[in-house]
C-alpha positions as a Markdown table, in Angstrom:
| # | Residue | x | y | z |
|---|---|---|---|---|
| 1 | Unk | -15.1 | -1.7 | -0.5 |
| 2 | Unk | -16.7 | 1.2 | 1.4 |
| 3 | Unk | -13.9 | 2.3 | 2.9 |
| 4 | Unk | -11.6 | 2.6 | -0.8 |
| 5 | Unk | -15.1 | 4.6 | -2.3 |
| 6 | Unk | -15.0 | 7.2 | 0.6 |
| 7 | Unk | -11.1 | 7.0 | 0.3 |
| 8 | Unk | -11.3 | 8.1 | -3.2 |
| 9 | Unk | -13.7 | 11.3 | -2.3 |
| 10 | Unk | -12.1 | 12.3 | 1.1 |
| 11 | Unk | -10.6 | 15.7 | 1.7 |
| 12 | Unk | -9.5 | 15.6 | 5.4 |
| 13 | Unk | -8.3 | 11.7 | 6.5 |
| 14 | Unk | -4.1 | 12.0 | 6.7 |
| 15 | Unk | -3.8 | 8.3 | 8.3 |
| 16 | Unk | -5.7 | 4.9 | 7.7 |
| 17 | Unk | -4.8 | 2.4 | 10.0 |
| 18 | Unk | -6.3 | -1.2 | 8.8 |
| 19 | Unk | -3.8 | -3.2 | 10.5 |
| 20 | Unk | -5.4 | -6.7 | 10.9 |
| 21 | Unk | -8.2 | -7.1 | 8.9 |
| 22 | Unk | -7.8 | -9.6 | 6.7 |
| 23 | Unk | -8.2 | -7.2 | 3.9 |
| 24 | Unk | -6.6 | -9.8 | 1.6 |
| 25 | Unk | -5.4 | -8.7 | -2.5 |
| 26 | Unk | -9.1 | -8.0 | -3.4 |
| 27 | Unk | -9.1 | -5.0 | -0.7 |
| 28 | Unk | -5.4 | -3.6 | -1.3 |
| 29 | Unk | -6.5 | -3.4 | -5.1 |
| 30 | Unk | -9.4 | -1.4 | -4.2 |
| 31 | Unk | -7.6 | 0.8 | -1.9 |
| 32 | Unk | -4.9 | 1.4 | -4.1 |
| 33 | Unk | -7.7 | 2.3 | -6.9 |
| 34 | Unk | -8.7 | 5.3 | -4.4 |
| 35 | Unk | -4.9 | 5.9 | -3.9 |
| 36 | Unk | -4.3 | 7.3 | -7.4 |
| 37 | Unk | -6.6 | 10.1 | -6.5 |
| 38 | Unk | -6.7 | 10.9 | -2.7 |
| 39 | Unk | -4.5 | 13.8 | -2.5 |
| 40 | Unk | -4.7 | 14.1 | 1.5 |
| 41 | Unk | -3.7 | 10.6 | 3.0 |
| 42 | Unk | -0.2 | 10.9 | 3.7 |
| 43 | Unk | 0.1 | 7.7 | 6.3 |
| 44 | Unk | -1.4 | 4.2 | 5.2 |
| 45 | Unk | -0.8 | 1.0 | 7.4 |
| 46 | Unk | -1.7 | -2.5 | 6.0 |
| 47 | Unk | -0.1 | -4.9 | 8.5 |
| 48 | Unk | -1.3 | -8.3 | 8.7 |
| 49 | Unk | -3.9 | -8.6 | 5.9 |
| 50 | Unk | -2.7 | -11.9 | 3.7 |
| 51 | Unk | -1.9 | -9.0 | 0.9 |
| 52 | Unk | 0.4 | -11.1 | -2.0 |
| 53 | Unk | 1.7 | -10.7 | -4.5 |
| 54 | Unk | -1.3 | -9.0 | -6.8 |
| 55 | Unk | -2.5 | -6.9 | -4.0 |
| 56 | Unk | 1.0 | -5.3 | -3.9 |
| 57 | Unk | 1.8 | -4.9 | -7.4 |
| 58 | Unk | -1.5 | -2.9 | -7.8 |
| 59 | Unk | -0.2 | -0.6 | -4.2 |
| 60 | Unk | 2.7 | 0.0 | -6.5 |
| 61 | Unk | 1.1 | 0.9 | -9.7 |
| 62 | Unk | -1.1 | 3.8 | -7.0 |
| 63 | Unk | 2.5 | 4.6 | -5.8 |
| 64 | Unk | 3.5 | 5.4 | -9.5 |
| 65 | Unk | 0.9 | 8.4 | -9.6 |
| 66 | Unk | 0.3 | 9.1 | -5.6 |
| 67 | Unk | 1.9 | 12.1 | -4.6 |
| 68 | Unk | 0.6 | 12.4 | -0.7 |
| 69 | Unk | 1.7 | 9.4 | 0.8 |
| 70 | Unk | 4.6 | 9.6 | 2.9 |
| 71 | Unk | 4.7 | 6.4 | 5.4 |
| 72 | Unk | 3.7 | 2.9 | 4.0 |
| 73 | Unk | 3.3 | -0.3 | 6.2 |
| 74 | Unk | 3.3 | -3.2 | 4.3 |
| 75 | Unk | 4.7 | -5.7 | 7.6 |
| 76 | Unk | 3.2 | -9.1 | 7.9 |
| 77 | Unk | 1.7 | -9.5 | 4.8 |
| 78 | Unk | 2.2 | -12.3 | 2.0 |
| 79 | Unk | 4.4 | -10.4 | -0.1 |
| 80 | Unk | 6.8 | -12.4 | -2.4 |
| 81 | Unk | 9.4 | -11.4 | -4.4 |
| 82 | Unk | 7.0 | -10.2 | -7.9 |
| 83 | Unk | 5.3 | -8.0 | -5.5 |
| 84 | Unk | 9.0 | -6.4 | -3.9 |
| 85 | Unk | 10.0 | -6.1 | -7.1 |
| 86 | Unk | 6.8 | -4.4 | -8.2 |
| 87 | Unk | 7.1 | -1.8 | -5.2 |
| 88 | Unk | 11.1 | -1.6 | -6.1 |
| 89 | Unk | 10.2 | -0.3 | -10.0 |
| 90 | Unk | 7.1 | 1.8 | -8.7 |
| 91 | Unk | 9.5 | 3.6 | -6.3 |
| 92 | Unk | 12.1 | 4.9 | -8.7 |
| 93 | Unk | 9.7 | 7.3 | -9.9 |
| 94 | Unk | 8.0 | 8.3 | -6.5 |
| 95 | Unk | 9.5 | 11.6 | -5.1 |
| 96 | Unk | 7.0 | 11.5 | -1.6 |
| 97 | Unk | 7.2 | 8.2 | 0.4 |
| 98 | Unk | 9.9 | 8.3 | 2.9 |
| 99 | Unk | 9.2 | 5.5 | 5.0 |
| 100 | Unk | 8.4 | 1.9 | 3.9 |
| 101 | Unk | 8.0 | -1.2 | 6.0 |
| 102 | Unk | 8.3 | -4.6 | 4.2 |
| 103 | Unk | 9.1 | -6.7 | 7.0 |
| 104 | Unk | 7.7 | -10.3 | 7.5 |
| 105 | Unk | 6.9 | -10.8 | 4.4 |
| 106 | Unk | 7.5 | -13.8 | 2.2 |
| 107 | Unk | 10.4 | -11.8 | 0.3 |
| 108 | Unk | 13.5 | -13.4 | -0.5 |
| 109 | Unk | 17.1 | -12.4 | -2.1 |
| 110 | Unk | 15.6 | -12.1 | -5.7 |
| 111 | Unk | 12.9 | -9.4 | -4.6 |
């Protein structure tokens, strides 16, 4: 998408807010693609974009390597438990997000 290309090359942008736009696993993949290199955004929201499974287990392969991000908002997404666990394993090894938000997902006791 546009918005993951200029993700990739930006310098300045600290928070992208994309609540509600249906941005599906086919747009978290490409943001998460500009996540491995954006060293500025620090703040990402997501809410309410039918991301599942895939789209969250490539945001947790960006959170593996991403060393800016700070705040994550998954909520209201369609997150299962491959995806939680995806996020879980990616965030043993990140040292830089502080605040995650997983809620009303499709997650249950196994993720």
């Amino acid at each position: 998408t546009a918005i993951a290309e200029a993700l990739g090359d930006n310098t300045t942008l600290t928070t992208l807010d994309l609540t509600w736009n249906e941005i599906g696993d086919d747009g978290a993949k490409a943001i998460a693609e500009a996540l491995r290199d954006n060293t500025t955004l620090t703040t990402l929201y997501l809410g309410g974009n039918d991301i599942g499974d895939g789209g969250a287990k490539a945001i947790a392969e960006a959170l593996r390597v991403n060393t800016t991000l700070t705040t994550l908002n998954l909520w209201s997404n369609k997150i299962g438990n491959k995806g939680a666990k995806a996020i879980a394993e990616a965030l043993r090894g990140n040292t830089t997000l502080i605040e995650l938000n997983l809620s009303n997902n499709e997650i249950g006791d196994d993720g």
